[in-house]
PDB file of C-alpha atoms in Angstrom:
ATOM      1  CA  MET A   1      21.169  27.921 -42.889  1.00 76.00           C
ATOM      2  CA  LYS A   2      23.495  30.954 -43.095  1.00 83.00           C
ATOM      3  CA  ILE A   3      26.149  29.092 -41.101  1.00 88.00           C
ATOM      4  CA  LYS A   4      25.995  26.139 -43.499  1.00 85.00           C
ATOM      5  CA  VAL A   5      26.481  28.465 -46.482  1.00 85.00           C
ATOM      6  CA  ILE A   6      29.441  30.170 -44.808  1.00 88.00           C
ATOM      7  CA  ILE A   7      31.047  26.837 -43.878  1.00 87.00           C
ATOM      8  CA  LEU A   8      30.529  25.423 -47.379  1.00 84.00           C
ATOM      9  CA  SER A   9      31.916  28.562 -49.026  1.00 88.00           C
ATOM     10  CA  VAL A  10      35.010  28.471 -46.742  1.00 86.00           C
ATOM     11  CA  LEU A  11      35.538  24.763 -47.550  1.00 86.00           C
ATOM     12  CA  PHE A  12      35.042  25.451 -51.265  1.00 84.00           C
ATOM     13  CA  ALA A  13      37.515  28.360 -51.209  1.00 86.00           C
ATOM     14  CA  SER A  14      40.040  26.298 -49.216  1.00 87.00           C
ATOM     15  CA  PHE A  15      39.737  23.429 -51.701  1.00 84.00           C
ATOM     16  CA  PHE A  16      40.499  25.702 -54.669  1.00 81.00           C
ATOM     17  CA  TYR A  17      43.339  27.418 -52.822  1.00 84.00           C
ATOM     18  CA  LEU A  18      44.992  24.096 -51.957  1.00 81.00           C
ATOM     19  CA  THR A  19      44.483  22.830 -55.510  1.00 83.00           C
ATOM     20  CA  PHE A  20      46.198  25.962 -56.825  1.00 79.00           C
ATOM     21  CA  LEU A  21      49.135  25.491 -54.373  1.00 76.00           C
ATOM     22  CA  ILE A  22      49.575  21.833 -55.320  1.00 80.00           C
ATOM     23  CA  LYS A  23      49.574  22.738 -58.998  1.00 76.00           C
ATOM     24  CA  ASP A  24      52.355  25.292 -58.361  1.00 73.00           C
ATOM     25  CA  LEU A  25      54.362  22.803 -56.323  1.00 71.00           C
ATOM     26  CA  ALA A  26      54.088  20.189 -59.067  1.00 68.00           C
ATOM     27  CA  SER A  27      55.520  22.610 -61.600  1.00 71.00           C
ATOM     28  CA  LEU A  28      58.683  23.193 -59.524  1.00 72.00           C
ATOM     29  CA  SER A  29      61.674  21.159 -60.588  1.00 72.00           C
ATOM     30  CA  ILE A  30      63.791  19.295 -58.082  1.00 72.00           C
ATOM     31  CA  PRO A  31      67.433  20.311 -58.419  1.00 72.00           C
ATOM     32  CA  LYS A  32      69.727  17.449 -59.373  1.00 75.00           C
ATOM     33  CA  ILE A  33      72.716  16.925 -57.145  1.00 74.00           C
ATOM     34  CA  ASN A  34      75.930  16.306 -58.984  1.00 73.00           C
ATOM     35  CA  PRO A  35      77.588  13.293 -57.320  1.00 75.00           C
ATOM     36  CA  LYS A  36      81.045  14.706 -58.094  1.00 74.00           C
ATOM     37  CA  GLU A  37      80.248  17.857 -56.106  1.00 76.00           C
ATOM     38  CA  THR A  38      79.497  15.662 -53.088  1.00 79.00           C
ATOM     39  CA  ILE A  39      82.845  13.918 -53.552  1.00 78.00           C
ATOM     40  CA  TYR A  40      84.599  17.277 -53.955  1.00 80.00           C
ATOM     41  CA  LEU A  41      83.061  18.510 -50.695  1.00 79.00           C
ATOM     42  CA  SER A  42      84.112  15.416 -48.768  1.00 80.00           C
ATOM     43  CA  LEU A  43      87.621  15.684 -50.205  1.00 78.00           C
ATOM     44  CA  GLU A  44      87.781  19.351 -49.286  1.00 81.00           C
ATOM     45  CA  MET A  45      86.996  18.410 -45.680  1.00 82.00           C
ATOM     46  CA  LYS A  46      89.782  15.812 -45.758  1.00 82.00           C
ATOM     47  CA  ARG A  47      92.191  18.325 -47.286  1.00 79.00           C
ATOM     48  CA  ARG A  48      91.431  20.847 -44.539  1.00 83.00           C
ATOM     49  CA  GLU A  49      92.426  18.250 -41.944  1.00 83.00           C
ATOM     50  CA  VAL A  50      95.863  18.066 -43.618  1.00 82.00           C
ATOM     51  CA  GLU A  51      96.207  21.813 -44.290  1.00 83.00           C
ATOM     52  CA  LYS A  52      98.437  22.279 -41.248  1.00 84.00           C
ATOM     53  CA  ALA A  53     100.896  19.653 -42.545  1.00 83.00           C
ATOM     54  CA  ILE A  54     100.907  21.259 -45.991  1.00 82.00           C
ATOM     55  CA  ASP A  55     101.815  24.576 -44.362  1.00 84.00           C
ATOM     56  CA  MET A  56     104.586  22.847 -42.412  1.00 84.00           C
ATOM     57  CA  LEU A  57     105.981  21.467 -45.666  1.00 81.00           C
ATOM     58  CA  LYS A  58     106.026  24.941 -47.192  1.00 82.00           C
ATOM     59  CA  GLU A  59     107.988  26.151 -44.151  1.00 85.00           C
ATOM     60  CA  ASP A  60     110.490  23.222 -44.399  1.00 83.00           C
ATOM     61  CA  ARG A  61     109.316  21.685 -41.122  1.00 84.00           C
ATOM     62  CA  THR A  62     109.414  18.167 -42.547  1.00 82.00           C
ATOM     63  CA  GLU A  63     109.777  16.195 -39.297  1.00 85.00           C
ATOM     64  CA  GLU A  64     106.765  17.901 -37.736  1.00 86.00           C
ATOM     65  CA  ALA A  65     104.723  17.297 -40.879  1.00 84.00           C
ATOM     66  CA  ILE A  66     105.634  13.574 -40.824  1.00 83.00           C
ATOM     67  CA  ILE A  67     104.529  13.276 -37.194  1.00 85.00           C
ATOM     68  CA  PHE A  68     101.306  15.114 -37.956  1.00 84.00           C
ATOM     69  CA  LEU A  69     100.504  12.991 -41.043  1.00 82.00           C
ATOM     70  CA  LYS A  70     101.203   9.701 -39.255  1.00 83.00           C
ATOM     71  CA  ASP A  71      98.509  10.510 -36.673  1.00 80.00           C
ATOM     72  CA  GLU A  72      96.062   7.620 -36.294  1.00 80.00           C
ATOM     73  CA  ARG A  73      93.101   9.940 -36.822  1.00 82.00           C
ATOM     74  CA  LEU A  74      94.272  10.609 -40.377  1.00 77.00           C
ATOM     75  CA  SER A  75      94.730   6.952 -41.308  1.00 79.00           C
ATOM     76  CA  ASP A  76      91.841   6.977 -43.807  1.00 82.00           C
ATOM     77  CA  ASN A  77      92.626  10.421 -45.236  1.00 82.00           C
ATOM     78  CA  VAL A  78      93.924  10.142 -48.817  1.00 84.00           C
ATOM     79  CA  PHE A  79      95.564  13.565 -48.634  1.00 84.00           C
ATOM     80  CA  ALA A  80      97.508  12.466 -45.560  1.00 85.00           C
ATOM     81  CA  LYS A  81      98.698   9.349 -47.396  1.00 88.00           C
ATOM     82  CA  PHE A  82      99.611  11.340 -50.476  1.00 85.00           C
ATOM     83  CA  TYR A  83     101.569  14.057 -48.680  1.00 85.00           C
ATOM     84  CA  LEU A  84     103.276  11.561 -46.356  1.00 88.00           C
ATOM     85  CA  GLY A  85     104.287   9.638 -49.491  1.00 88.00           C
ATOM     86  CA  LEU A  86     105.572  12.834 -51.038  1.00 86.00           C
ATOM     87  CA  ILE A  87     107.657  13.637 -47.963  1.00 87.00           C
ATOM     88  CA  LEU A  88     109.097  10.140 -47.852  1.00 86.00           C
ATOM     89  CA  PHE A  89     109.895  10.343 -51.568  1.00 86.00           C
ATOM     90  CA  GLU A  90     111.620  13.695 -51.169  1.00 85.00           C
ATOM     91  CA  THR A  91     113.599  12.610 -48.104  1.00 85.00           C
ATOM     92  CA  GLY A  92     115.187   9.589 -49.756  1.00 85.00           C
ATOM     93  CA  LYS A  93     112.718   6.837 -48.924  1.00 86.00           C
ATOM     94  CA  GLU A  94     111.602   6.807 -52.544  1.00 86.00           C
ATOM     95  CA  LYS A  95     110.103   3.298 -52.689  1.00 89.00           C
ATOM     96  CA  GLU A  96     107.962   3.808 -49.559  1.00 88.00           C
ATOM     97  CA  GLY A  97     106.909   7.254 -50.741  1.00 88.00           C
ATOM     98  CA  LEU A  98     105.915   6.100 -54.206  1.00 88.00           C
ATOM     99  CA  GLU A  99     103.987   3.206 -52.667  1.00 90.00           C
ATOM    100  CA  LEU A 100     101.897   5.631 -50.585  1.00 88.00           C
ATOM    101  CA  ILE A 101     101.404   8.030 -53.505  1.00 86.00           C
ATOM    102  CA  ALA A 102     100.282   5.142 -55.743  1.00 87.00           C
ATOM    103  CA  LYS A 103      97.938   3.818 -53.044  1.00 88.00           C
ATOM    104  CA  SER A 104      96.332   7.224 -52.538  1.00 86.00           C
ATOM    105  CA  ILE A 105      95.721   7.965 -56.226  1.00 84.00           C
ATOM    106  CA  LYS A 106      94.320   4.462 -56.759  1.00 85.00           C
ATOM    107  CA  GLU A 107      92.063   4.895 -53.760  1.00 82.00           C
ATOM    108  CA  GLU A 108      90.710   8.326 -54.720  1.00 80.00           C
ATOM    109  CA  PRO A 109      90.745   9.195 -58.445  1.00 77.00           C
ATOM    110  CA  VAL A 110      89.400  12.695 -57.744  1.00 73.00           C
ATOM    111  CA  LEU A 111      92.835  13.583 -56.326  1.00 72.00           C
ATOM    112  CA  TYR A 112      94.156  14.049 -59.840  1.00 74.00           C
ATOM    113  CA  ASP A 113      90.842  15.108 -61.441  1.00 75.00           C
ATOM    114  CA  GLY A 114      91.439  18.219 -63.529  1.00 71.00           C
ATOM    115  CA  TYR A 115      88.110  19.724 -62.420  1.00 74.00           C
ATOM    116  CA  TYR A 116      88.856  19.373 -58.706  1.00 73.00           C
ATOM    117  CA  PRO A 117      90.356  22.693 -57.611  1.00 72.00           C
ATOM    118  CA  ASP A 118      92.878  21.247 -55.117  1.00 70.00           C
ATOM    119  CA  ASN A 119      94.070  18.398 -57.300  1.00 76.00           C
ATOM    120  CA  VAL A 120      97.638  17.096 -57.081  1.00 80.00           C
ATOM    121  CA  ARG A 121      98.367  16.905 -60.801  1.00 81.00           C
ATOM    122  CA  ARG A 122     101.264  19.381 -60.643  1.00 83.00           C
ATOM    123  CA  ILE A 123     102.922  17.396 -57.878  1.00 83.00           C
ATOM    124  CA  LEU A 124     102.390  14.145 -59.783  1.00 83.00           C
ATOM    125  CA  ASN A 125     104.047  15.683 -62.831  1.00 84.00           C
ATOM    126  CA  ILE A 126     107.083  16.659 -60.744  1.00 85.00           C
ATOM    127  CA  VAL A 127     107.323  13.172 -59.204  1.00 86.00           C
ATOM    128  CA  SER A 128     106.968  11.576 -62.630  1.00 85.00           C
ATOM    129  CA  ASP A 129     109.776  13.775 -63.999  1.00 85.00           C
ATOM    130  CA  LYS A 130     112.035  12.771 -61.114  1.00 86.00           C
ATOM    131  CA  ILE A 131     111.633   9.021 -61.732  1.00 84.00           C
ATOM    132  CA  ILE A 132     111.985   9.061 -65.520  1.00 84.00           C
ATOM    133  CA  GLY A 133     114.719   6.716 -66.625  1.00 82.00           C
ATOM    134  CA  ARG A 134     114.859   4.758 -63.359  1.00 82.00           C
ATOM    135  CA  ASP A 135     113.913   1.166 -64.077  1.00 82.00           C
ATOM    136  CA  GLU A 136     113.119   0.257 -60.457  1.00 85.00           C
ATOM    137  CA  PHE A 137     110.295   2.834 -60.467  1.00 83.00           C
ATOM    138  CA  ARG A 138     108.969   2.052 -63.971  1.00 84.00           C
ATOM    139  CA  GLU A 139     105.629   0.680 -62.696  1.00 87.00           C
ATOM    140  CA  TYR A 140     105.022   3.795 -60.564  1.00 83.00           C
ATOM    141  CA  ARG A 141     105.908   6.106 -63.462  1.00 83.00           C
ATOM    142  CA  HIS A 142     103.528   4.162 -65.719  1.00 85.00           C
ATOM    143  CA  LEU A 143     100.744   4.418 -63.129  1.00 83.00           C
ATOM    144  CA  ILE A 144     101.258   8.167 -62.549  1.00 80.00           C
ATOM    145  CA  GLU A 145     101.508   9.002 -66.243  1.00 83.00           C
ATOM    146  CA  SER A 146      98.450   6.940 -67.136  1.00 82.00           C
ATOM    147  CA  LYS A 147      96.407   8.624 -64.397  1.00 81.00           C
ATOM    148  CA  LEU A 148      97.508  12.045 -65.613  1.00 79.00           C
ATOM    149  CA  LYS A 149      96.549  11.165 -69.174  1.00 80.00           C
ATOM    150  CA  GLY A 150      93.173   9.869 -68.052  1.00 73.00           C
ATOM    151  CA  GLY A 151      93.851   6.147 -68.345  1.00 53.00           C
ATOM    152  CA  CYS A 152      92.987   3.401 -65.930  1.00 50.00           C
ATOM    153  CA  GLY A 153      96.574   2.795 -64.855  1.00 46.00           C
TER     154      GLY A 153
END
């Protein structure tokens, strides 16, 4: 009889303990994941892949940067497309460069998002200023300016 009482009291105490734990778990809120933060993290990983080429550009090693950015492994990297387009634009292949820049900002709107810390808005402003008044690049200028102003382009 004593064993039955001990077993029942242990079961009874365990039941109340588990009920108390479940009540505490139910009161906890599940943190919401911001989808933009996920995009920012994936873009940051893509940017780090291209970091070496960005450093090469800062050191005026343009040819090496072009070779690096044309690597097949970076074919789906929007930063690689953008910076390759920028290099082509700056080295005289303006049409090809603007085509790649336009393709990359259409493909990934976060590139020019003001809240994204490594956005390319400053570079887009410089490119836009360089093509002002040139009719053959009017569509690219319109696209870049509309993206910078927050339009759909």
